[in-house]
Amino acid sequence: MAESDFGEYVEARTGALLRLAYLLCGNAHTAEDIVQEALVRAHRRWDRVTRAGNPDAYVRRIVVNQHRSWRRRRSSTELTVEPSGLPPSAVGDSQDALAVRDLTWRMLHELTEQQRAVLVLRYYEDLGDADIAELLGCAPGTVRSLAARAFAQLRRHPDLAGYDPPEPSTTAIPSAQEDAP
Amino acid sequence: MNRLDELVRATLDDRAEQAPSPIPVVNRVLARRRRPTRRAWLVASAAAAATAAIVAVGVTVATDPDAGSDPLTAAETEDRTVTIYSLVLERFLRTSADWRAGNVPDQVYVQIRPDEDAGWDFDGQAAGDPIPPDVQDEISAELADLTTLSWVEKFPPSVRGDTRETSDPAIRLGLLPSGDQVNVSVSAYHGFDNAWLTTYVVARENGGPWRITGTDAPMGLT
């Protein structure tokens, strides 16, 4: 096993993995647990991971799977999103803009885990639908369907209803056949 | 900003700044990596035990010329269990019925006790000896890029749904016999009308790697 490669990977990528895990789960401590477990698992089979040529894709998939598993272990009534303050980068924005982003953050965590995962992977990780589908183990049509339903859910909130939906080409609800599991 | 996707992107970018610092996680992962793993410790222990055994065998042979062949060490038994169960679970998950082609469930319950009746009785507790927690962890790690295995003594009620959509998927493993060619059953339940059973033949030659060489019967479906 190339131990030095693994060490370099951990030092270079843990920050990005933590950001992904945090956006998925909304809790800093849980994000740390998820990423630590993902990296430990990756280390156990690092030879195979590196032979496959894309360690990031492998570890990212474990992070998403770990998050799903974590979600299932929690009661649906448990508060999972940290009621944190305003984001540091938002200093200088108007109070309205801050408030609407705060609302959006809370609404994102009322989506289903798959809907939220699709939005995080698409709009934060900038992955294409095919890559997201492979990562989530579903069809690209299902990814588009999940995104469309996520946006529809967000727009049900009165304060978000006035926002325009995304371009239809990226969120079209696929046919029933394409969407079938 | 009038579009909802732009708002979502801006929100995620802002919130990502609040993610925890990577330093504690990096330190913990790298520290854990430097410690000898349980398996490495077992191998080292087994090597020491083997050295002791050689001495002991020398004494034993002198007094007992009919002494039998060496059994597997604890580490060898653990590795064998992890390898064979991982092979059959991965093959099953990737190729069985509606779980193939990317539709592998993201979480699957697995009973910690293998059972000779694997497949047809999902109620209650299986009869075999439990798979040790460390071995469960190793098997879970082997399958980590495919699904999350949740090891349970007894399946939860959510496994007993009427349909695939209302049931959590569950697997019961068959017993793992000794020898260099073994038949291992693995079966799944995913809704009242979705149960599958098959038995894989797993073998190795001359101490080489374990491979699945086939099945001993067609896959059973209900």
mmCIF file of C-alpha atoms in Angstrom:
data_model
loop_
_atom_site.group_PDB
_atom_site.id
_atom_site.type_symbol
_atom_site.label_atom_id
_atom_site.label_comp_id
_atom_site.label_asym_id
_atom_site.label_seq_id
_atom_site.Cartn_x
_atom_site.Cartn_y
_atom_site.Cartn_z
ATOM 1 C CA MET A 1 0.000 0.000 0.000
ATOM 2 C CA ALA A 2 1.309 3.455 -0.866
ATOM 3 C CA GLU A 3 1.051 4.900 2.634
ATOM 4 C CA SER A 4 2.610 8.180 1.624
ATOM 5 C CA ASP A 5 0.004 8.583 -1.131
ATOM 6 C CA PHE A 6 -2.769 8.039 1.363
ATOM 7 C CA GLY A 7 -1.289 10.575 3.760
ATOM 8 C CA GLU A 8 -0.999 13.133 0.975
ATOM 9 C CA TYR A 9 -4.572 12.452 -0.074
ATOM 10 C CA VAL A 10 -5.873 12.907 3.471
ATOM 11 C CA GLU A 11 -4.015 16.174 3.929
ATOM 12 C CA ALA A 12 -5.090 17.524 0.556
ATOM 13 C CA ARG A 13 -8.721 16.452 0.445
ATOM 14 C CA THR A 14 -10.112 16.259 3.977
ATOM 15 C CA GLY A 15 -11.206 19.893 3.905
ATOM 16 C CA ALA A 16 -13.239 19.408 0.730
ATOM 17 C CA LEU A 17 -14.748 16.179 2.038
ATOM 18 C CA LEU A 18 -15.739 17.899 5.272
ATOM 19 C CA ARG A 19 -17.473 20.660 3.343
ATOM 20 C CA LEU A 20 -19.410 18.079 1.353
ATOM 21 C CA ALA A 21 -20.370 16.122 4.467
ATOM 22 C CA TYR A 22 -21.345 19.295 6.320
ATOM 23 C CA LEU A 23 -23.606 20.455 3.500
ATOM 24 C CA LEU A 24 -25.242 17.038 3.431
ATOM 25 C CA CYS A 25 -25.837 16.664 7.164
ATOM 26 C CA GLY A 26 -25.822 20.242 8.488
ATOM 27 C CA ASN A 27 -23.888 19.310 11.617
ATOM 28 C CA ALA A 28 -20.164 19.849 12.150
ATOM 29 C CA HIS A 29 -19.581 16.946 14.543
ATOM 30 C CA THR A 30 -21.465 14.509 12.372
ATOM 31 C CA ALA A 31 -19.565 15.733 9.318
ATOM 32 C CA GLU A 32 -16.297 14.978 11.107
ATOM 33 C CA ASP A 33 -17.491 11.479 12.014
ATOM 34 C CA ILE A 34 -18.652 10.778 8.481
ATOM 35 C CA VAL A 35 -15.412 11.900 6.857
ATOM 36 C CA GLN A 36 -13.209 10.154 9.390
ATOM 37 C CA GLU A 37 -15.059 6.890 8.871
ATOM 38 C CA ALA A 38 -14.920 7.303 5.089
ATOM 39 C CA LEU A 39 -11.166 7.865 5.141
ATOM 40 C CA VAL A 40 -10.547 4.933 7.476
ATOM 41 C CA ARG A 41 -12.550 2.697 5.169
ATOM 42 C CA ALA A 42 -10.699 4.001 2.137
ATOM 43 C CA HIS A 43 -7.373 3.327 3.855
ATOM 44 C CA ARG A 44 -8.275 -0.324 4.378
ATOM 45 C CA ARG A 45 -8.419 -0.832 0.631
ATOM 46 C CA TRP A 46 -6.249 1.996 -0.619
ATOM 47 C CA ASP A 47 -4.482 -0.244 -3.126
ATOM 48 C CA ARG A 48 -7.745 -1.021 -4.848
ATOM 49 C CA VAL A 49 -8.950 2.558 -4.583
ATOM 50 C CA THR A 50 -5.869 3.973 -6.266
ATOM 51 C CA ARG A 51 -5.818 1.264 -8.921
ATOM 52 C CA ALA A 52 -9.329 2.356 -9.932
ATOM 53 C CA GLY A 53 -7.787 5.756 -10.696
ATOM 54 C CA ASN A 54 -10.227 8.113 -8.979
ATOM 55 C CA PRO A 55 -9.910 8.031 -5.206
ATOM 56 C CA ASP A 56 -12.053 11.143 -4.833
ATOM 57 C CA ALA A 57 -15.037 9.489 -6.469
ATOM 58 C CA TYR A 58 -14.640 6.460 -4.228
ATOM 59 C CA VAL A 59 -14.335 8.420 -0.998
ATOM 60 C CA ARG A 60 -17.111 10.806 -1.974
ATOM 61 C CA ARG A 61 -19.387 7.831 -2.497
ATOM 62 C CA ILE A 62 -18.586 6.495 0.942
ATOM 63 C CA VAL A 63 -19.329 9.927 2.413
ATOM 64 C CA VAL A 64 -22.741 9.985 0.732
ATOM 65 C CA ASN A 65 -23.483 6.396 1.824
ATOM 66 C CA GLN A 66 -22.338 7.119 5.354
ATOM 67 C CA HIS A 67 -24.598 10.134 5.458
ATOM 68 C CA ARG A 68 -27.588 8.076 4.347
ATOM 69 C CA SER A 69 -26.810 5.486 6.973
ATOM 70 C CA TRP A 70 -26.434 8.176 9.624
ATOM 71 C CA ARG A 71 -29.751 9.732 8.660
ATOM 72 C CA ARG A 72 -31.545 6.434 9.030
ATOM 73 C CA ARG A 73 -30.183 5.876 12.490
ATOM 74 C CA ARG A 74 -31.623 9.162 13.681
ATOM 75 C CA SER A 75 -35.188 9.804 14.723
ATOM 76 C CA SER A 76 -37.081 11.840 12.186
ATOM 77 C CA THR A 77 -37.910 14.302 14.946
ATOM 78 C CA GLU A 78 -34.320 14.968 15.935
ATOM 79 C CA LEU A 79 -32.945 18.363 15.059
ATOM 80 C CA THR A 80 -30.001 17.749 12.784
ATOM 81 C CA VAL A 81 -29.241 21.180 11.395
ATOM 82 C CA GLU A 82 -27.164 23.459 13.524
ATOM 83 C CA PRO A 83 -29.021 26.699 14.187
ATOM 84 C CA SER A 84 -25.803 28.547 13.448
ATOM 85 C CA GLY A 85 -25.376 32.251 12.948
ATOM 86 C CA LEU A 86 -24.990 34.103 9.734
ATOM 87 C CA PRO A 87 -22.290 32.853 7.398
ATOM 88 C CA PRO A 88 -19.049 34.815 7.638
ATOM 89 C CA SER A 89 -18.847 35.428 3.913
ATOM 90 C CA ALA A 90 -22.215 37.120 3.991
ATOM 91 C CA VAL A 91 -20.993 40.129 5.932
ATOM 92 C CA GLY A 92 -22.007 43.184 3.977
ATOM 93 C CA ASP A 93 -25.048 41.581 2.404
ATOM 94 C CA SER A 94 -28.402 43.057 3.163
ATOM 95 C CA GLN A 95 -30.329 41.591 6.043
ATOM 96 C CA ASP A 96 -32.948 40.361 3.580
ATOM 97 C CA ALA A 97 -30.365 38.444 1.594
ATOM 98 C CA LEU A 98 -28.961 36.911 4.743
ATOM 99 C CA ALA A 99 -32.382 35.964 5.961
ATOM 100 C CA VAL A 100 -33.357 34.315 2.713
ATOM 101 C CA ARG A 101 -30.146 32.277 2.610
ATOM 102 C CA ASP A 102 -30.708 31.225 6.181
ATOM 103 C CA LEU A 103 -34.218 30.170 5.244
ATOM 104 C CA THR A 104 -32.925 28.312 2.180
ATOM 105 C CA TRP A 105 -30.386 26.451 4.308
ATOM 106 C CA ARG A 106 -33.093 25.310 6.710
ATOM 107 C CA MET A 107 -35.410 24.348 3.863
ATOM 108 C CA LEU A 108 -32.639 22.334 2.198
ATOM 109 C CA HIS A 109 -32.561 20.181 5.310
ATOM 110 C CA GLU A 110 -36.258 19.508 5.118
ATOM 111 C CA LEU A 111 -35.816 17.846 1.732
ATOM 112 C CA THR A 112 -35.323 14.122 1.482
ATOM 113 C CA GLU A 113 -31.712 13.036 1.802
ATOM 114 C CA GLN A 114 -31.527 12.127 -1.874
ATOM 115 C CA GLN A 115 -33.041 15.410 -3.014
ATOM 116 C CA ARG A 116 -30.576 17.350 -0.903
ATOM 117 C CA ALA A 117 -27.676 15.175 -2.057
ATOM 118 C CA VAL A 118 -28.546 15.926 -5.669
ATOM 119 C CA LEU A 119 -28.609 19.685 -5.055
ATOM 120 C CA VAL A 120 -25.351 19.624 -3.084
ATOM 121 C CA LEU A 121 -23.561 17.501 -5.666
ATOM 122 C CA ARG A 122 -24.893 19.550 -8.568
ATOM 123 C CA TYR A 123 -24.597 23.096 -7.188
ATOM 124 C CA TYR A 124 -21.705 22.817 -4.775
ATOM 125 C CA GLU A 125 -19.600 20.004 -6.208
ATOM 126 C CA ASP A 126 -20.541 21.024 -9.772
ATOM 127 C CA LEU A 127 -21.001 17.415 -10.846
ATOM 128 C CA GLY A 128 -22.976 16.540 -13.941
ATOM 129 C CA ASP A 129 -26.144 14.482 -13.685
ATOM 130 C CA ALA A 130 -24.410 11.380 -15.056
ATOM 131 C CA ASP A 131 -21.727 11.572 -12.370
ATOM 132 C CA ILE A 132 -24.332 12.188 -9.681
ATOM 133 C CA ALA A 133 -26.348 9.233 -10.912
ATOM 134 C CA GLU A 134 -23.328 6.970 -10.737
ATOM 135 C CA LEU A 135 -22.477 8.209 -7.268
ATOM 136 C CA LEU A 136 -26.023 7.724 -5.959
ATOM 137 C CA GLY A 137 -26.551 4.459 -7.805
ATOM 138 C CA CYS A 138 -29.554 5.614 -9.815
ATOM 139 C CA ALA A 139 -30.423 6.682 -13.359
ATOM 140 C CA PRO A 140 -29.652 10.209 -14.654
ATOM 141 C CA GLY A 141 -33.374 10.668 -15.151
ATOM 142 C CA THR A 142 -33.896 10.022 -11.478
ATOM 143 C CA VAL A 143 -31.354 12.738 -10.677
ATOM 144 C CA ARG A 144 -33.271 15.250 -12.782
ATOM 145 C CA SER A 145 -36.509 14.143 -11.192
ATOM 146 C CA LEU A 146 -35.098 14.505 -7.679
ATOM 147 C CA ALA A 147 -33.807 17.993 -8.494
ATOM 148 C CA ALA A 148 -37.133 19.086 -9.957
ATOM 149 C CA ARG A 149 -39.013 17.831 -6.927
ATOM 150 C CA ALA A 150 -36.528 19.472 -4.589
ATOM 151 C CA PHE A 151 -37.032 22.839 -6.240
ATOM 152 C CA ALA A 152 -40.802 22.370 -6.223
ATOM 153 C CA GLN A 153 -40.618 21.650 -2.502
ATOM 154 C CA LEU A 154 -38.475 24.732 -1.848
ATOM 155 C CA ARG A 155 -40.861 26.948 -3.801
ATOM 156 C CA ARG A 156 -43.736 25.854 -1.601
ATOM 157 C CA HIS A 157 -42.382 28.151 1.080
ATOM 158 C CA PRO A 158 -44.057 31.561 0.690
ATOM 159 C CA ASP A 159 -40.747 33.415 0.948
ATOM 160 C CA LEU A 160 -39.196 31.337 -1.831
ATOM 161 C CA ALA A 161 -42.238 31.079 -4.073
ATOM 162 C CA GLY A 162 -41.281 34.262 -5.914
ATOM 163 C CA TYR A 163 -37.994 32.854 -7.155
ATOM 164 C CA ASP A 164 -37.897 31.583 -10.704
ATOM 165 C CA PRO A 165 -37.389 27.871 -11.136
ATOM 166 C CA PRO A 166 -34.146 26.726 -12.775
ATOM 167 C CA GLU A 167 -33.841 26.223 -16.482
ATOM 168 C CA PRO A 168 -36.233 23.433 -17.459
ATOM 169 C CA SER A 169 -33.538 21.596 -19.402
ATOM 170 C CA THR A 170 -31.714 20.671 -16.205
ATOM 171 C CA THR A 171 -34.664 19.732 -14.035
ATOM 172 C CA ALA A 172 -37.206 18.230 -16.380
ATOM 173 C CA ILE A 173 -39.187 15.491 -14.702
ATOM 174 C CA PRO A 174 -38.452 12.367 -16.746
ATOM 175 C CA SER A 175 -40.983 9.932 -17.979
ATOM 176 C CA ALA A 176 -42.193 7.239 -15.615
ATOM 177 C CA GLN A 177 -40.203 4.637 -17.510
ATOM 178 C CA GLU A 178 -36.959 6.598 -17.278
ATOM 179 C CA ASP A 179 -37.553 7.309 -13.625
ATOM 180 C CA ALA A 180 -38.199 3.717 -12.674
ATOM 181 C CA PRO A 181 -35.737 2.292 -10.154
ATOM 182 C CA MET B 1 -30.679 36.985 -7.785
ATOM 183 C CA ASN B 2 -34.066 35.800 -8.947
ATOM 184 C CA ARG B 3 -33.486 32.163 -9.768
ATOM 185 C CA LEU B 4 -33.851 29.499 -7.155
ATOM 186 C CA ASP B 5 -30.870 27.464 -8.348
ATOM 187 C CA GLU B 6 -28.653 30.538 -8.024
ATOM 188 C CA LEU B 7 -29.961 31.062 -4.498
ATOM 189 C CA VAL B 8 -29.237 27.428 -3.641
ATOM 190 C CA ARG B 9 -25.713 27.712 -5.032
ATOM 191 C CA ALA B 10 -25.024 30.911 -3.084
ATOM 192 C CA THR B 11 -26.445 29.380 0.095
ATOM 193 C CA LEU B 12 -24.293 26.274 -0.234
ATOM 194 C CA ASP B 13 -21.181 28.329 -0.965
ATOM 195 C CA ASP B 14 -21.816 30.428 2.144
ATOM 196 C CA ARG B 15 -22.529 27.505 4.401
ATOM 197 C CA ALA B 16 -19.548 25.499 3.193
ATOM 198 C CA GLU B 17 -17.413 28.139 4.879
ATOM 199 C CA GLN B 18 -18.830 26.932 8.193
ATOM 200 C CA ALA B 19 -17.639 23.385 7.744
ATOM 201 C CA PRO B 20 -15.320 22.218 10.520
ATOM 202 C CA SER B 21 -11.555 22.558 10.260
ATOM 203 C CA PRO B 22 -9.881 19.558 8.606
ATOM 204 C CA ILE B 23 -6.921 19.514 11.015
ATOM 205 C CA PRO B 24 -8.457 17.368 13.813
ATOM 206 C CA VAL B 25 -9.790 14.840 11.318
ATOM 207 C CA VAL B 26 -6.484 14.673 9.437
ATOM 208 C CA ASN B 27 -4.632 14.104 12.699
ATOM 209 C CA ARG B 28 -7.023 11.420 13.888
ATOM 210 C CA VAL B 29 -7.009 9.541 10.586
ATOM 211 C CA LEU B 30 -3.243 9.642 10.202
ATOM 212 C CA ALA B 31 -2.708 8.655 13.850
ATOM 213 C CA ARG B 32 -5.092 5.750 13.466
ATOM 214 C CA ARG B 33 -3.288 4.695 10.294
ATOM 215 C CA ARG B 34 0.051 4.585 12.093
ATOM 216 C CA ARG B 35 -1.248 2.271 14.805
ATOM 217 C CA PRO B 36 -1.080 -1.402 13.899
ATOM 218 C CA THR B 37 -4.475 -2.606 12.807
ATOM 219 C CA ARG B 38 -6.113 -5.460 14.623
ATOM 220 C CA ARG B 39 -5.419 -7.657 11.635
ATOM 221 C CA ALA B 40 -1.750 -6.738 11.591
ATOM 222 C CA TRP B 41 -1.637 -7.420 15.304
ATOM 223 C CA LEU B 42 -3.299 -10.776 14.783
ATOM 224 C CA VAL B 43 -0.854 -11.681 12.027
ATOM 225 C CA ALA B 44 2.034 -10.746 14.274
ATOM 226 C CA SER B 45 0.482 -12.723 17.117
ATOM 227 C CA ALA B 46 -0.104 -15.639 14.785
ATOM 228 C CA ALA B 47 3.522 -15.551 13.684
ATOM 229 C CA ALA B 48 4.637 -15.588 17.308
ATOM 230 C CA ALA B 49 2.159 -18.356 18.054
ATOM 231 C CA ALA B 50 3.407 -20.321 15.065
ATOM 232 C CA THR B 51 6.951 -20.018 16.351
ATOM 233 C CA ALA B 52 5.785 -21.284 19.721
ATOM 234 C CA ALA B 53 3.811 -24.021 18.006
ATOM 235 C CA ILE B 54 6.873 -25.225 16.122
ATOM 236 C CA VAL B 55 8.639 -25.658 19.422
ATOM 237 C CA ALA B 56 5.567 -27.308 20.922
ATOM 238 C CA VAL B 57 5.127 -29.595 17.908
ATOM 239 C CA GLY B 58 8.734 -30.653 18.250
ATOM 240 C CA VAL B 59 7.990 -31.770 21.752
ATOM 241 C CA THR B 60 4.623 -33.259 20.843
ATOM 242 C CA VAL B 61 5.949 -35.239 17.897
ATOM 243 C CA ALA B 62 8.506 -36.765 20.127
ATOM 244 C CA THR B 63 5.740 -38.128 22.311
ATOM 245 C CA ASP B 64 2.794 -38.318 19.870
ATOM 246 C CA PRO B 65 3.696 -39.330 16.307
ATOM 247 C CA ASP B 66 -0.012 -39.376 15.313
ATOM 248 C CA ALA B 67 -0.540 -35.659 15.932
ATOM 249 C CA GLY B 68 -2.888 -34.109 13.304
ATOM 250 C CA SER B 69 -2.366 -31.222 10.837
ATOM 251 C CA ASP B 70 -2.265 -27.610 12.039
ATOM 252 C CA PRO B 71 -5.601 -25.808 12.238
ATOM 253 C CA LEU B 72 -5.971 -22.288 10.842
ATOM 254 C CA THR B 73 -4.724 -19.509 13.047
ATOM 255 C CA ALA B 74 -7.187 -16.926 14.320
ATOM 256 C CA ALA B 75 -5.925 -14.411 11.768
ATOM 257 C CA GLU B 76 -6.251 -16.894 8.917
ATOM 258 C CA THR B 77 -9.776 -17.786 9.978
ATOM 259 C CA GLU B 78 -10.726 -14.124 10.138
ATOM 260 C CA ASP B 79 -9.225 -13.362 6.727
ATOM 261 C CA ARG B 80 -10.916 -16.384 5.211
ATOM 262 C CA THR B 81 -14.306 -15.386 6.627
ATOM 263 C CA VAL B 82 -13.967 -11.777 5.488
ATOM 264 C CA THR B 83 -12.821 -12.777 2.007
ATOM 265 C CA ILE B 84 -15.450 -15.419 1.314
ATOM 266 C CA TYR B 85 -18.458 -13.595 2.753
ATOM 267 C CA SER B 86 -17.374 -10.373 1.008
ATOM 268 C CA LEU B 87 -17.100 -12.197 -2.297
ATOM 269 C CA VAL B 88 -20.548 -13.776 -2.081
ATOM 270 C CA LEU B 89 -22.228 -10.609 -0.792
ATOM 271 C CA GLU B 90 -20.697 -8.475 -3.521
ATOM 272 C CA ARG B 91 -21.607 -10.955 -6.252
ATOM 273 C CA PHE B 92 -25.124 -11.261 -4.879
ATOM 274 C CA LEU B 93 -25.665 -7.526 -4.544
ATOM 275 C CA ARG B 94 -24.341 -6.812 -8.025
ATOM 276 C CA THR B 95 -26.193 -9.527 -9.878
ATOM 277 C CA SER B 96 -29.394 -10.477 -8.066
ATOM 278 C CA ALA B 97 -32.808 -9.714 -9.475
ATOM 279 C CA ASP B 98 -33.684 -6.022 -9.239
ATOM 280 C CA TRP B 99 -30.518 -5.114 -7.326
ATOM 281 C CA ARG B 100 -28.325 -5.333 -10.372
ATOM 282 C CA ALA B 101 -27.139 -2.538 -12.637
ATOM 283 C CA GLY B 102 -26.779 0.286 -10.202
ATOM 284 C CA ASN B 103 -29.925 -0.363 -8.208
ATOM 285 C CA VAL B 104 -28.174 -1.794 -5.201
ATOM 286 C CA PRO B 105 -29.981 -0.488 -2.106
ATOM 287 C CA ASP B 106 -27.957 2.059 -0.189
ATOM 288 C CA GLN B 107 -28.444 0.095 3.021
ATOM 289 C CA VAL B 108 -28.926 -3.620 3.586
ATOM 290 C CA TYR B 109 -29.570 -5.408 6.860
ATOM 291 C CA VAL B 110 -27.424 -8.490 7.382
ATOM 292 C CA GLN B 111 -27.942 -10.912 10.225
ATOM 293 C CA ILE B 112 -24.828 -11.375 12.298
ATOM 294 C CA ARG B 113 -25.538 -15.111 12.603
ATOM 295 C CA PRO B 114 -25.275 -17.250 9.479
ATOM 296 C CA ASP B 115 -27.848 -20.038 9.279
ATOM 297 C CA GLU B 116 -28.233 -23.278 7.363
ATOM 298 C CA ASP B 117 -31.804 -22.251 6.525
ATOM 299 C CA ALA B 118 -30.616 -19.069 4.838
ATOM 300 C CA GLY B 119 -33.437 -17.645 2.812
ATOM 301 C CA TRP B 120 -36.650 -19.254 3.797
ATOM 302 C CA ASP B 121 -37.217 -18.259 7.372
ATOM 303 C CA PHE B 122 -36.653 -14.610 8.103
ATOM 304 C CA ASP B 123 -38.413 -14.554 11.430
ATOM 305 C CA GLY B 124 -36.599 -14.702 14.717
ATOM 306 C CA GLN B 125 -32.945 -15.324 15.282
ATOM 307 C CA ALA B 126 -30.643 -17.371 13.094
ATOM 308 C CA ALA B 127 -28.912 -20.290 14.765
ATOM 309 C CA GLY B 128 -25.255 -19.996 13.785
ATOM 310 C CA ASP B 129 -22.432 -18.529 15.803
ATOM 311 C CA PRO B 130 -22.309 -14.753 15.434
ATOM 312 C CA ILE B 131 -19.786 -13.216 13.071
ATOM 313 C CA PRO B 132 -17.358 -11.283 15.311
ATOM 314 C CA PRO B 133 -17.733 -7.491 15.273
ATOM 315 C CA ASP B 134 -14.254 -6.954 13.792
ATOM 316 C CA VAL B 135 -15.063 -9.340 10.971
ATOM 317 C CA GLN B 136 -18.371 -7.549 10.395
ATOM 318 C CA ASP B 137 -16.437 -4.278 10.138
ATOM 319 C CA GLU B 138 -13.985 -5.751 7.647
ATOM 320 C CA ILE B 139 -16.794 -7.105 5.466
ATOM 321 C CA SER B 140 -18.590 -3.754 5.660
ATOM 322 C CA ALA B 141 -15.386 -2.025 4.577
ATOM 323 C CA GLU B 142 -15.005 -4.375 1.624
ATOM 324 C CA LEU B 143 -18.536 -3.484 0.485
ATOM 325 C CA ALA B 144 -18.346 0.200 1.418
ATOM 326 C CA ASP B 145 -18.297 1.505 -2.129
ATOM 327 C CA LEU B 146 -21.369 -0.554 -2.955
ATOM 328 C CA THR B 147 -23.707 -0.216 0.006
ATOM 329 C CA THR B 148 -23.870 0.168 3.760
ATOM 330 C CA LEU B 149 -24.285 -3.090 5.649
ATOM 331 C CA SER B 150 -26.204 -2.865 8.911
ATOM 332 C CA TRP B 151 -25.468 -5.910 11.040
ATOM 333 C CA VAL B 152 -28.337 -7.028 13.258
ATOM 334 C CA GLU B 153 -29.109 -9.910 15.577
ATOM 335 C CA LYS B 154 -32.712 -9.891 14.450
ATOM 336 C CA PHE B 155 -34.285 -8.128 11.497
ATOM 337 C CA PRO B 156 -36.343 -5.051 12.382
ATOM 338 C CA PRO B 157 -40.077 -4.940 11.569
ATOM 339 C CA SER B 158 -39.327 -2.640 8.616
ATOM 340 C CA VAL B 159 -38.004 -5.681 6.749
ATOM 341 C CA ARG B 160 -41.470 -7.250 6.773
ATOM 342 C CA GLY B 161 -43.215 -4.858 4.398
ATOM 343 C CA ASP B 162 -45.555 -6.127 1.731
ATOM 344 C CA THR B 163 -43.685 -4.685 -1.216
ATOM 345 C CA ARG B 164 -40.220 -3.643 -2.251
ATOM 346 C CA GLU B 165 -41.185 -0.016 -1.764
ATOM 347 C CA THR B 166 -42.314 -0.551 1.820
ATOM 348 C CA SER B 167 -39.592 -2.959 2.918
ATOM 349 C CA ASP B 168 -36.012 -2.534 3.948
ATOM 350 C CA PRO B 169 -33.793 -5.064 2.166
ATOM 351 C CA ALA B 170 -32.288 -7.813 4.271
ATOM 352 C CA ILE B 171 -29.820 -10.652 3.831
ATOM 353 C CA ARG B 172 -29.195 -13.838 5.747
ATOM 354 C CA LEU B 173 -25.905 -15.571 5.079
ATOM 355 C CA GLY B 174 -25.445 -19.317 4.979
ATOM 356 C CA LEU B 175 -22.910 -21.200 7.035
ATOM 357 C CA LEU B 176 -19.257 -21.137 6.038
ATOM 358 C CA PRO B 177 -17.822 -24.674 5.933
ATOM 359 C CA SER B 178 -14.123 -25.434 6.186
ATOM 360 C CA GLY B 179 -11.999 -26.544 3.234
ATOM 361 C CA ASP B 180 -10.596 -25.103 0.013
ATOM 362 C CA GLN B 181 -13.903 -25.441 -1.880
ATOM 363 C CA VAL B 182 -17.022 -24.358 -0.063
ATOM 364 C CA ASN B 183 -20.680 -23.821 -0.865
ATOM 365 C CA VAL B 184 -22.037 -20.650 0.730
ATOM 366 C CA SER B 185 -25.704 -19.706 0.557
ATOM 367 C CA VAL B 186 -26.821 -16.125 0.575
ATOM 368 C CA SER B 187 -30.394 -15.014 0.390
ATOM 369 C CA ALA B 188 -32.343 -11.814 0.437
ATOM 370 C CA TYR B 189 -35.752 -10.591 1.379
ATOM 371 C CA HIS B 190 -37.048 -7.351 -0.080
ATOM 372 C CA GLY B 191 -40.798 -7.334 0.314
ATOM 373 C CA PHE B 192 -43.330 -10.117 0.701
ATOM 374 C CA ASP B 193 -43.066 -11.248 -2.909
ATOM 375 C CA ASN B 194 -39.351 -10.664 -3.410
ATOM 376 C CA ALA B 195 -37.125 -13.294 -1.863
ATOM 377 C CA TRP B 196 -34.089 -14.830 -3.523
ATOM 378 C CA LEU B 197 -31.793 -17.639 -2.615
ATOM 379 C CA THR B 198 -28.680 -18.903 -4.247
ATOM 380 C CA THR B 199 -25.611 -20.883 -3.273
ATOM 381 C CA TYR B 200 -22.187 -19.893 -4.528
ATOM 382 C CA VAL B 201 -19.276 -22.231 -4.933
ATOM 383 C CA VAL B 202 -16.132 -20.529 -3.688
ATOM 384 C CA ALA B 203 -12.751 -22.173 -4.128
ATOM 385 C CA ARG B 204 -9.030 -21.622 -4.183
ATOM 386 C CA GLU B 205 -6.160 -23.680 -5.477
ATOM 387 C CA ASN B 206 -2.822 -24.245 -3.785
ATOM 388 C CA GLY B 207 -3.322 -21.438 -1.323
ATOM 389 C CA GLY B 208 -4.096 -18.907 -4.090
ATOM 390 C CA PRO B 209 -6.833 -16.280 -3.999
ATOM 391 C CA TRP B 210 -10.427 -17.253 -3.303
ATOM 392 C CA ARG B 211 -12.713 -17.025 -6.334
ATOM 393 C CA ILE B 212 -16.375 -17.679 -6.984
ATOM 394 C CA THR B 213 -16.392 -20.517 -9.481
ATOM 395 C CA GLY B 214 -20.151 -20.746 -9.973
ATOM 396 C CA THR B 215 -23.416 -21.611 -8.284
ATOM 397 C CA ASP B 216 -24.615 -25.037 -7.341
ATOM 398 C CA ALA B 217 -28.213 -24.492 -8.478
ATOM 399 C CA PRO B 218 -30.382 -21.891 -10.223
ATOM 400 C CA MET B 219 -31.296 -18.879 -8.183
ATOM 401 C CA GLY B 220 -34.525 -19.375 -6.260
ATOM 402 C CA LEU B 221 -37.120 -16.603 -6.499
ATOM 403 C CA THR B 222 -40.449 -15.969 -4.876
#
